[in-house]
Each structure stands twice: as C-alpha cells, then as structure tokens.
Short mmCIF file of N, CA and C in Angstrom, two decimals:
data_model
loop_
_atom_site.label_atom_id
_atom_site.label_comp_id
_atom_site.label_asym_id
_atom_site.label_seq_id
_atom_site.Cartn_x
_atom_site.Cartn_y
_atom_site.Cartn_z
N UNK X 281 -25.78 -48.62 -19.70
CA UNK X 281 -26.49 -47.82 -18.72
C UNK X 281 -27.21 -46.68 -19.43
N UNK X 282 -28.41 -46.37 -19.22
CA UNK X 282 -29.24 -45.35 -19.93
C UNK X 282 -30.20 -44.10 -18.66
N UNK X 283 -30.45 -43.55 -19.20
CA UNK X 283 -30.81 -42.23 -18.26
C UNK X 283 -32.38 -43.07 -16.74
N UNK X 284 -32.61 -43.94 -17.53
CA UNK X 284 -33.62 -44.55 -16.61
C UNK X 284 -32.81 -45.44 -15.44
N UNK X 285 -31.46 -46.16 -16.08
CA UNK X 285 -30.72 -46.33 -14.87
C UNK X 285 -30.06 -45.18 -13.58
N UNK X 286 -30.15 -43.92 -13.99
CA UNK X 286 -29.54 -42.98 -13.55
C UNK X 286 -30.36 -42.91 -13.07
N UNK X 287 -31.57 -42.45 -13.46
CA UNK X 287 -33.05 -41.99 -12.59
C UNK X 287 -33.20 -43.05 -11.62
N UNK X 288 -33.04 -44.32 -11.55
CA UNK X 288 -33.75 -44.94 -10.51
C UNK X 288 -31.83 -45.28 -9.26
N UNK X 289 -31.10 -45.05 -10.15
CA UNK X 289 -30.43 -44.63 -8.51
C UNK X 289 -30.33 -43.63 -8.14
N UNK X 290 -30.48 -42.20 -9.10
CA UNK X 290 -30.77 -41.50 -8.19
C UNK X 290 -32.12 -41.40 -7.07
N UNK X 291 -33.07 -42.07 -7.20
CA UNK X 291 -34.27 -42.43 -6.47
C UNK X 291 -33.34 -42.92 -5.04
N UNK X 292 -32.83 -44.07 -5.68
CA UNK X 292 -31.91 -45.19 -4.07
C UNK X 292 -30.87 -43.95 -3.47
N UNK X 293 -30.55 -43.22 -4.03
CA UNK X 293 -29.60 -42.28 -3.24
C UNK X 293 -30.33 -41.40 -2.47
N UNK X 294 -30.71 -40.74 -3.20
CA UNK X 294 -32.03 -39.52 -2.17
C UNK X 294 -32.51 -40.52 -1.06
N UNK X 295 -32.87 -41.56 -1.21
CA UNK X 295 -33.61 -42.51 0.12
C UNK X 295 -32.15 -42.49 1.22
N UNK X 296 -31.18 -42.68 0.66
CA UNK X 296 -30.03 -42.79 1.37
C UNK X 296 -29.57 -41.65 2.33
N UNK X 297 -29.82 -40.34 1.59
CA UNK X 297 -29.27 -38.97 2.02
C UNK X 297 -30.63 -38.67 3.03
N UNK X 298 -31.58 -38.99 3.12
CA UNK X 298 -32.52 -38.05 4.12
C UNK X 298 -33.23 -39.63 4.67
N UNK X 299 -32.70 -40.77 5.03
CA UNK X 299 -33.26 -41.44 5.67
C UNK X 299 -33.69 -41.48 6.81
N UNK X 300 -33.08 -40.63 7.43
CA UNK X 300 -33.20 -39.81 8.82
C UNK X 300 -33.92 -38.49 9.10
N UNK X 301 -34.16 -38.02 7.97
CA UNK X 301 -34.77 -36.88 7.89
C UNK X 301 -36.23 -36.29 7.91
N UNK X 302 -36.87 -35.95 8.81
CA UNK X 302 -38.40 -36.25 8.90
C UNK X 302 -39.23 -34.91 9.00
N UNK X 303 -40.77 -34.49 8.15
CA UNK X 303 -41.25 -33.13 8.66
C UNK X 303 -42.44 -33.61 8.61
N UNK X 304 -42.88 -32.78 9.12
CA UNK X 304 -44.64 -32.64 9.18
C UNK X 304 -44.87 -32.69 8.00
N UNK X 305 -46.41 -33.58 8.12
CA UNK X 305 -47.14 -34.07 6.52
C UNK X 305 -48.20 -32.76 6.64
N UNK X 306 -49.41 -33.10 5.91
CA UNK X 306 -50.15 -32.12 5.75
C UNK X 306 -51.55 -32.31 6.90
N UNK X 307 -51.37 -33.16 7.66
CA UNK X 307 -52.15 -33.34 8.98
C UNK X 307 -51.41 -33.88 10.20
N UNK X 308 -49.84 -32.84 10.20
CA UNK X 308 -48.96 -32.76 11.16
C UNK X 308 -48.63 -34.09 11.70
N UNK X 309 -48.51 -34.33 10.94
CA UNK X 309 -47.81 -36.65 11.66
C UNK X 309 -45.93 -36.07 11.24
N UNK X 310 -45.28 -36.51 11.72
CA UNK X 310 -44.08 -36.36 11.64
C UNK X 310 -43.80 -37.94 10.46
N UNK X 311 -42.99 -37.83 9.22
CA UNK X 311 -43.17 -38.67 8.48
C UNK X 311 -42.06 -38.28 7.79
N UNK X 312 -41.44 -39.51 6.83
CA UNK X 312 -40.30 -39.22 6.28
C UNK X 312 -40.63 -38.66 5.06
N UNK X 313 -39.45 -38.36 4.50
CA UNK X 313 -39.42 -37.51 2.76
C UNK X 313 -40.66 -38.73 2.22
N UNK X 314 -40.69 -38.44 1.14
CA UNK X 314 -41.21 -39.19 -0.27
C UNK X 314 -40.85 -39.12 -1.33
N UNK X 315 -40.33 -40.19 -1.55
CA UNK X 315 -39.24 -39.95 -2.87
C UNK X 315 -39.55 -40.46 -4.47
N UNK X 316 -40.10 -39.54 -4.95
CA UNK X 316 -40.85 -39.64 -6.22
C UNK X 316 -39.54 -40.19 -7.78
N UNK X 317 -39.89 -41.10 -8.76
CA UNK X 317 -39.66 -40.58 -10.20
C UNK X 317 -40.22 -40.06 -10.90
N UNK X 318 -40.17 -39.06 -11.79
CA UNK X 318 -40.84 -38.28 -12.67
C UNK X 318 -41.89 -38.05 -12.15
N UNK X 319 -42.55 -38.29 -11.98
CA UNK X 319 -44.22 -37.87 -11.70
C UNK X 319 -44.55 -37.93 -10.10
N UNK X 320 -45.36 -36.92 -9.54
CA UNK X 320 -45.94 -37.26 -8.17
C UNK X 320 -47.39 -37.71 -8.72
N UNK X 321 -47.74 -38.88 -7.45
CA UNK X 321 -48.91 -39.79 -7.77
C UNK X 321 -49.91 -38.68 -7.99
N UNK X 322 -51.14 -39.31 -8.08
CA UNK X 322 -52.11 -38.45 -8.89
C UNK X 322 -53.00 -38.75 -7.42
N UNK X 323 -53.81 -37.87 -7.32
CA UNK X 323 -54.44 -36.80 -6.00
C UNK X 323 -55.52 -38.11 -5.91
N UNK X 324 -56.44 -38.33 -4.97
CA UNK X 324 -57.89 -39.26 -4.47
C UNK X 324 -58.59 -38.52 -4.66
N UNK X 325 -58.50 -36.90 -4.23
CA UNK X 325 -59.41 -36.25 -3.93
C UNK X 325 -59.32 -34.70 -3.81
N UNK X 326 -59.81 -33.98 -4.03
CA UNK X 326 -59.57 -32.61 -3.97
C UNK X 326 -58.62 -32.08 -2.51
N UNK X 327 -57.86 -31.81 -2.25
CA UNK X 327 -57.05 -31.36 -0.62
C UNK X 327 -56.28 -32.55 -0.64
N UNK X 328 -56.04 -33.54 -1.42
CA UNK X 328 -55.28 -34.98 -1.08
C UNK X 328 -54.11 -34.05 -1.01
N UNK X 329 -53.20 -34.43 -0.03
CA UNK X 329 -52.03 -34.27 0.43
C UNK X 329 -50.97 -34.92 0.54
N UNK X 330 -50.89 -36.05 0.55
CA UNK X 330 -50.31 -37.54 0.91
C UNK X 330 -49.22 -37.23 0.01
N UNK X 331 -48.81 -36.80 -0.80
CA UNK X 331 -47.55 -36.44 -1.32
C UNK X 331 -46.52 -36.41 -0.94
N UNK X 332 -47.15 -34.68 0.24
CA UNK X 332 -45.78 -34.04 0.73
C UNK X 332 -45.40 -35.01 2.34
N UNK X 333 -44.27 -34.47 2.22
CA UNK X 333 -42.96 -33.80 2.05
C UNK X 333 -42.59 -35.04 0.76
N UNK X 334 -41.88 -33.98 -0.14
CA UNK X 334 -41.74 -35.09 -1.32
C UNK X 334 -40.21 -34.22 -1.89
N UNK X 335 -39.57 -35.29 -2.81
CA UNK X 335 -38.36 -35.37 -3.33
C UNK X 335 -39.02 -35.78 -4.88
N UNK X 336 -39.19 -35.14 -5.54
CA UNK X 336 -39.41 -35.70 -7.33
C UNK X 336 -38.38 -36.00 -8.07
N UNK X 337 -37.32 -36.85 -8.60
CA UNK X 337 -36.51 -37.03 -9.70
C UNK X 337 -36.52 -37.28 -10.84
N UNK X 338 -36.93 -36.37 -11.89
CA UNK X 338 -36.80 -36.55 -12.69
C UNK X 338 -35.96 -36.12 -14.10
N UNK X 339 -35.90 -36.50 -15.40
CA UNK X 339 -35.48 -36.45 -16.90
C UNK X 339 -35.55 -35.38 -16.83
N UNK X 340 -35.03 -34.66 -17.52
CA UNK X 340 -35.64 -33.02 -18.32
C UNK X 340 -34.91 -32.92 -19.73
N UNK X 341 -33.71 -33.38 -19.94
CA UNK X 341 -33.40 -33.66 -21.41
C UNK X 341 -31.82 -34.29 -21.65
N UNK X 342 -31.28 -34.75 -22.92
CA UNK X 342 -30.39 -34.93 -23.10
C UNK X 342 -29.30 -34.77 -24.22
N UNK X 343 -28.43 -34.48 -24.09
CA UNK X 343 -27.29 -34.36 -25.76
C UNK X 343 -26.15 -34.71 -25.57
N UNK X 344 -25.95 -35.09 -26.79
CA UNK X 344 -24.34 -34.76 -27.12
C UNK X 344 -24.03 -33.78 -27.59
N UNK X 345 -22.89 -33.34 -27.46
CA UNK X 345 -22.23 -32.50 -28.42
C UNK X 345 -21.70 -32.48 -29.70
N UNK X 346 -21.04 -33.93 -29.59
CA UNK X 346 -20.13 -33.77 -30.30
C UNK X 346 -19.62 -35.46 -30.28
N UNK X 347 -19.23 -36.39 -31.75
CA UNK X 347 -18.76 -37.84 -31.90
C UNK X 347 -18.30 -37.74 -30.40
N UNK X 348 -17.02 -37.25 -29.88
CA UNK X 348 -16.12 -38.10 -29.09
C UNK X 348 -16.51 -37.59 -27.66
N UNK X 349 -17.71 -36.64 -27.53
CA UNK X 349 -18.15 -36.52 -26.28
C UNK X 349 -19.18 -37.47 -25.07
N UNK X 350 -19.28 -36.99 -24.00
CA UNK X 350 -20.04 -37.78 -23.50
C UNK X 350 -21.70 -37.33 -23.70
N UNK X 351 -22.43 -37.88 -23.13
CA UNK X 351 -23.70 -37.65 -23.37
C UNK X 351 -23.99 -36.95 -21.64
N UNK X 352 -24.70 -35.90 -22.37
CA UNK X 352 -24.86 -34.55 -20.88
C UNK X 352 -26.74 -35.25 -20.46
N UNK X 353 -26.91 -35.60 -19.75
CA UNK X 353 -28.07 -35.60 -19.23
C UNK X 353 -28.27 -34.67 -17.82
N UNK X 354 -29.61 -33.68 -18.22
CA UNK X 354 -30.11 -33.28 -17.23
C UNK X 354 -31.06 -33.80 -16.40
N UNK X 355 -30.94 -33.80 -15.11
CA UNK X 355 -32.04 -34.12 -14.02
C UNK X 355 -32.28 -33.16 -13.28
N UNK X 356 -34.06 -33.40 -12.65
CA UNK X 356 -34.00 -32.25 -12.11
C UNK X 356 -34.80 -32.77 -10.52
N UNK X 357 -34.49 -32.14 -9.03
CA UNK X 357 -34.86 -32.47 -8.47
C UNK X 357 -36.25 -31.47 -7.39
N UNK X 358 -37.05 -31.93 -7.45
CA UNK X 358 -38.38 -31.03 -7.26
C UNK X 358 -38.43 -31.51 -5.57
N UNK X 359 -38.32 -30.31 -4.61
CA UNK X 359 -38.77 -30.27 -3.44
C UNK X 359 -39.80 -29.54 -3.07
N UNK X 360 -40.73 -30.06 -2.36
CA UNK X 360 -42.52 -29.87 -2.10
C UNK X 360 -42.83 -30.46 -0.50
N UNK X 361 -42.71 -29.03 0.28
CA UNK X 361 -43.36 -29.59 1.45
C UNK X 361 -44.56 -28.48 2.37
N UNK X 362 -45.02 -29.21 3.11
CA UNK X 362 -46.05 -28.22 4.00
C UNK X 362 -45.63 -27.76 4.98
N UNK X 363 -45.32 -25.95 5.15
CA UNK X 363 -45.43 -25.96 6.72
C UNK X 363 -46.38 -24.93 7.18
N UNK X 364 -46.68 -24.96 8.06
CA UNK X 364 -48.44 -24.24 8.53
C UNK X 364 -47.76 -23.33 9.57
N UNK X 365 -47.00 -22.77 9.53
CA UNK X 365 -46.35 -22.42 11.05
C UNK X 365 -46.63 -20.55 10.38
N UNK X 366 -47.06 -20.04 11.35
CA UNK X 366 -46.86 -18.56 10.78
C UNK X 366 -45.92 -17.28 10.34
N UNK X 367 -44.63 -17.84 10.93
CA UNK X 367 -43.47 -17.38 10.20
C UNK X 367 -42.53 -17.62 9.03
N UNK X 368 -43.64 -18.27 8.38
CA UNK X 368 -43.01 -18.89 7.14
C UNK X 368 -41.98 -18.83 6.78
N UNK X 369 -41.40 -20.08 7.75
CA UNK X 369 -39.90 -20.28 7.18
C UNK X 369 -39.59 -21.63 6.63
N UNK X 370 -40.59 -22.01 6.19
CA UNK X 370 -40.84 -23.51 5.05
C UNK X 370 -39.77 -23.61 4.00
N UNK X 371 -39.18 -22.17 3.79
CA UNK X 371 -38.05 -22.53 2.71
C UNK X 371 -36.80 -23.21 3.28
N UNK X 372 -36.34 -22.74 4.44
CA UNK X 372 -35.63 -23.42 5.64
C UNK X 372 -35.41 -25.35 5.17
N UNK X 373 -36.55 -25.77 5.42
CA UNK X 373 -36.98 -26.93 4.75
C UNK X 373 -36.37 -27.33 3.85
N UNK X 374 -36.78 -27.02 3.11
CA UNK X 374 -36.60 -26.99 1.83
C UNK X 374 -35.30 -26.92 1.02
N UNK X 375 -34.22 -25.86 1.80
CA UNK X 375 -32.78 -25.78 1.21
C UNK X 375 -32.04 -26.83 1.99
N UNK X 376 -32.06 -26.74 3.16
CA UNK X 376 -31.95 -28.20 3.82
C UNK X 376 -32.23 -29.47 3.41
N UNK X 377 -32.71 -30.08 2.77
CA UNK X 377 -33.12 -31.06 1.95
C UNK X 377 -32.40 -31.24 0.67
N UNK X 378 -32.21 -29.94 -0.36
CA UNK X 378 -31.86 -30.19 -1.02
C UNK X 378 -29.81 -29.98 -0.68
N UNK X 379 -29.61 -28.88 0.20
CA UNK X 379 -28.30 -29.54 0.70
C UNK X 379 -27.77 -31.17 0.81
N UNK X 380 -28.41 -31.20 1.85
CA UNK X 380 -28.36 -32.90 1.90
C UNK X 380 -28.18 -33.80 0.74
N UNK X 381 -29.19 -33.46 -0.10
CA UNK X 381 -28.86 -34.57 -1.47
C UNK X 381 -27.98 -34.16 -2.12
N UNK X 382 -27.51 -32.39 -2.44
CA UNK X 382 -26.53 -31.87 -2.97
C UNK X 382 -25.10 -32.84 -2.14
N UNK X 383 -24.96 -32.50 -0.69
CA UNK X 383 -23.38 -33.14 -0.18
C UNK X 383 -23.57 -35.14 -0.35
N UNK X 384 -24.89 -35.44 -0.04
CA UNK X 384 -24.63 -37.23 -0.66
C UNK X 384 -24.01 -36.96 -1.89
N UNK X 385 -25.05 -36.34 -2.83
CA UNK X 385 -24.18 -36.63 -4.00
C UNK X 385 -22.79 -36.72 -4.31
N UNK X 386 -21.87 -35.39 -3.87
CA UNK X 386 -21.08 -35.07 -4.33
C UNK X 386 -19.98 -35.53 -3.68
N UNK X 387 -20.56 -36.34 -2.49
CA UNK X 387 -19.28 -37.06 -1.31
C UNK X 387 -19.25 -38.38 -1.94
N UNK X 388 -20.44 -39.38 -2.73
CA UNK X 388 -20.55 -40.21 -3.17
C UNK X 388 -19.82 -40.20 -4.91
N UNK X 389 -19.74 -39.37 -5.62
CA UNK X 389 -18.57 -39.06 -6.65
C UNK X 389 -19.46 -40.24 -7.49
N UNK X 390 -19.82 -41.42 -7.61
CA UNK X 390 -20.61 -42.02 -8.41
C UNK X 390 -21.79 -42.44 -8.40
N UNK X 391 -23.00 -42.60 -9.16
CA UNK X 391 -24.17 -42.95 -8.82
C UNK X 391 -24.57 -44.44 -9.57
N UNK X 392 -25.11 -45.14 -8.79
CA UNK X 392 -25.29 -46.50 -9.40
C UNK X 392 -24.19 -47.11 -10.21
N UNK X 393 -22.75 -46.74 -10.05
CA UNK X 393 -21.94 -47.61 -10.45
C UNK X 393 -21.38 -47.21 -11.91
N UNK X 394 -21.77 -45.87 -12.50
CA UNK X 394 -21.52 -45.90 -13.80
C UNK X 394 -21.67 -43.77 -13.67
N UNK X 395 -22.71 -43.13 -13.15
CA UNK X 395 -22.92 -41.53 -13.80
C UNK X 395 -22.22 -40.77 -12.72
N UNK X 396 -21.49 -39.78 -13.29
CA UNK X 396 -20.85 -38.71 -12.32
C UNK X 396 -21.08 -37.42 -12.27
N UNK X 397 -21.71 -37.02 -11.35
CA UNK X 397 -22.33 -35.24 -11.91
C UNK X 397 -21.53 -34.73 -12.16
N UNK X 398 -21.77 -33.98 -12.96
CA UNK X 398 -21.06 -32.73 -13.74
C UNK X 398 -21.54 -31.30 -13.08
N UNK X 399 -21.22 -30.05 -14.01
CA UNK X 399 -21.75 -28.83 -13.76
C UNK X 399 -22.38 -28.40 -14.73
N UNK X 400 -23.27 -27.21 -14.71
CA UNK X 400 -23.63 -26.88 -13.26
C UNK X 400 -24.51 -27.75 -12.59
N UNK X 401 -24.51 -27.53 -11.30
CA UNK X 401 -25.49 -28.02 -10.10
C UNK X 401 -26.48 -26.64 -9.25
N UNK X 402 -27.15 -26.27 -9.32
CA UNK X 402 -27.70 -25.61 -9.23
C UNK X 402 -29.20 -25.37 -8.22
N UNK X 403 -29.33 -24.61 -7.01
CA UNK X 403 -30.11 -25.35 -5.94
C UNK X 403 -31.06 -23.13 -6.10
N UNK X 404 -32.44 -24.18 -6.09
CA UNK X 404 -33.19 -22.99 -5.83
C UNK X 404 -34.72 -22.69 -5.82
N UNK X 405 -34.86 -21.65 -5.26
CA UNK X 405 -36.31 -21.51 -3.89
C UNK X 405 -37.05 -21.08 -5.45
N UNK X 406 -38.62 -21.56 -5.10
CA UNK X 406 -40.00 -20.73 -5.61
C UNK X 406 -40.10 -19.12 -5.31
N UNK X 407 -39.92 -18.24 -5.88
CA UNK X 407 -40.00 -16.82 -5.40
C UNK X 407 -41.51 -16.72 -4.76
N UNK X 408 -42.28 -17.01 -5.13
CA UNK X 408 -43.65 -16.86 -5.38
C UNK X 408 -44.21 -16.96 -3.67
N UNK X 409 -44.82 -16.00 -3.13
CA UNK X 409 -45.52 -16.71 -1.71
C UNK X 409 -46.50 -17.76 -2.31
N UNK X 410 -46.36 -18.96 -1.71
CA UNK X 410 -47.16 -20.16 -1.34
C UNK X 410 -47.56 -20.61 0.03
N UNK X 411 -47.67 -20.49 0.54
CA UNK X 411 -47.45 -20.54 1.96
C UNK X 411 -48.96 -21.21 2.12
N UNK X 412 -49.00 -22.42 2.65
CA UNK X 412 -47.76 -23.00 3.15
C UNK X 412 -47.08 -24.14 3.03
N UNK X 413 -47.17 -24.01 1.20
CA UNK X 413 -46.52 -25.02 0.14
C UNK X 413 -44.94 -24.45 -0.22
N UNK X 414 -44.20 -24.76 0.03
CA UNK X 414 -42.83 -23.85 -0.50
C UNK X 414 -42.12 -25.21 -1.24
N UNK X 415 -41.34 -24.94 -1.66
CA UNK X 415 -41.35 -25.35 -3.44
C UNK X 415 -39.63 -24.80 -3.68
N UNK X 416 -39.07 -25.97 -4.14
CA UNK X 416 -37.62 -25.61 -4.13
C UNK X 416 -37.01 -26.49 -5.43
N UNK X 417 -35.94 -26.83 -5.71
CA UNK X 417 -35.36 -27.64 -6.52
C UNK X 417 -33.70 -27.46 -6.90
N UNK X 418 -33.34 -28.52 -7.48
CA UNK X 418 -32.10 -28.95 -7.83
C UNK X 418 -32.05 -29.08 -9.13
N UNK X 419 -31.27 -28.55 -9.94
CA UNK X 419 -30.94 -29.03 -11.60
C UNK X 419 -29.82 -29.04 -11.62
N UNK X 420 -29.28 -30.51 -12.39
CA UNK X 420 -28.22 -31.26 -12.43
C UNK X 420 -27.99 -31.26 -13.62
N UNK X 421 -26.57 -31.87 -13.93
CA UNK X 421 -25.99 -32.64 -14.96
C UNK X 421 -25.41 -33.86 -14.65
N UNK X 422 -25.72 -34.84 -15.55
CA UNK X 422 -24.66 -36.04 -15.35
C UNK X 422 -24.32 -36.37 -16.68
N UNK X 423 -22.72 -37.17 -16.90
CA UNK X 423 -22.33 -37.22 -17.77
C UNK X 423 -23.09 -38.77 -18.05
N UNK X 424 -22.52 -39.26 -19.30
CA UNK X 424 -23.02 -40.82 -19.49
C UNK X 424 -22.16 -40.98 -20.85
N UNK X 425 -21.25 -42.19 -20.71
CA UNK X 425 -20.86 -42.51 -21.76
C UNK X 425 -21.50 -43.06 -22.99
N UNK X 426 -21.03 -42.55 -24.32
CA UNK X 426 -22.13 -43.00 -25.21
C UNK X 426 -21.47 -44.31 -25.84
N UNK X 427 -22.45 -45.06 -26.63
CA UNK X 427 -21.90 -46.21 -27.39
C UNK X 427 -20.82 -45.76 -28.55
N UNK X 428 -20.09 -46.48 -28.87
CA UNK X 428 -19.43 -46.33 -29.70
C UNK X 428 -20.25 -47.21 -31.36
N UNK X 429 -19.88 -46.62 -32.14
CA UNK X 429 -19.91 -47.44 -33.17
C UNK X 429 -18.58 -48.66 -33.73
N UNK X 430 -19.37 -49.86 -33.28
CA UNK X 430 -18.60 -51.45 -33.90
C UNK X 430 -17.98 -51.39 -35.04
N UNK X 431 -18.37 -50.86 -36.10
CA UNK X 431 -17.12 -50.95 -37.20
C UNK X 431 -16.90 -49.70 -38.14
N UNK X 432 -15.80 -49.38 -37.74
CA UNK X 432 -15.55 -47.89 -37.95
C UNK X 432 -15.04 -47.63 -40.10
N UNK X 433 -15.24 -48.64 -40.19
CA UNK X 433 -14.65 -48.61 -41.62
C UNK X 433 -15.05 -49.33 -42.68
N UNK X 434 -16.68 -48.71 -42.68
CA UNK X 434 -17.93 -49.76 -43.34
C UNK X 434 -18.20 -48.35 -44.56
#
C-alpha cells in the first residue's frame, strides 16, 4: 500500500462522510460537496466556478524516522466554498464539513483497509476576509508501514 492508495480512499471516505451534505454552488443550485485529489480542475473561463463547494485531498509530504519506524505521511484537506449571504458566516460551512470528515474518520479507525491516522489532526479557518470564498482545511497524519528489507545478512 503506498500514499496514492491512501489518497484515493481517502477520496471514497470524504464521499462517504458528506453524502448527504449539500450547499449552494456559485449560481445558488443546491449541490453536493466535490471531492477533489490533489489538484482542483483547471477553470473554462475567467468567474468559472464549478468547483465549489469542494473537498481537495491531497500529499504534502512523507518520512521516516527511523529503520524500525513507520512511515508518517501527511495529508492535507482543502475546504472551498461560496456563500453570498451578507453576514458572512461561510466559515460556519466550512468547520462543519471539515468536522464531519474529522468524526468519519476517526469513528472509522481504518482507511482503505491498511492507514490509521495518527496525530496531530488539526482543523482550520483562512484568517483573511474572502467573502464570499471562505477557505478552511484539515492537516493530517497517517501512519504506513514500511517494507522491510528480504535479507538481513548480505
């Protein structure tokens, strides 16, 4: 199992945790998340919107420590949605969402059959006014067992 297996269940899990979960797009249609790997698609057109409401999962890096450790991979999860409403409370949104994938995760204890998050887990807002783009995220750890080396006495 390698970090691209991790990445694409974490993709099938996020679909799992907010399958029910629906907001306004960027020409107010009520529509579900969008659940990105690494990259959000690339724009048609200047104002293309079709993105949001979006979930991004992706890589951000990986190590060992140490021969007999596991291998620490970070992921990170990018939340991006629109709300037009004048009390900008789009972050609302936004921590809500990433709650959600925070308690799937952590009620689910394994992902795709093999990675188990670790710590820290870590959930947090864009300071920045955007409005009425608000902008949130998740940075993870998961462990991953590494290969061993076949003949120890070469």
């Amino acid at each position: 199992m390698t970090e691209l297996d991790l990445i694409d269940g974490l993709v099938e899990e996020v679909k799992v945790a907010l399958k029910d979960f629906r907001l306004r797009s960027a020409k107010e249609n009520i529509v579900p998340i969008n659940i990105y790997p690494q990259n959000l698609p690339l724009k048609r057109e200047k104002g293309d919107e079709r993105q949001y409401p979006y979930v991004l999962i992706g890589f951000d890096n990986e190590e060992i420590e140490e021969k007999t450790s596991p291998m620490n991979v970070a992921v990170f999860f990018l939340i991006g949605i629109i709300d037009k409403e004048d009390d900008k409370q789009g972050y609302r949104d936004v921590l809500q969402i990433a709650n959600l994938i925070y308690q799937h995760i952590f009620r689910k204890g394994v992902i795709a059959k093999a990675f188990r998050p670790s710590y820290p887990f870590k959930i947090v807002l864009q300071q920045d006014d955007t409005h009425p783009y608000y902008i949130g995220g998740i940075s993870s750890v998961w462990e991953i067992q590494v290969i061993e080396e076949e003949d120890k006495y070469i």
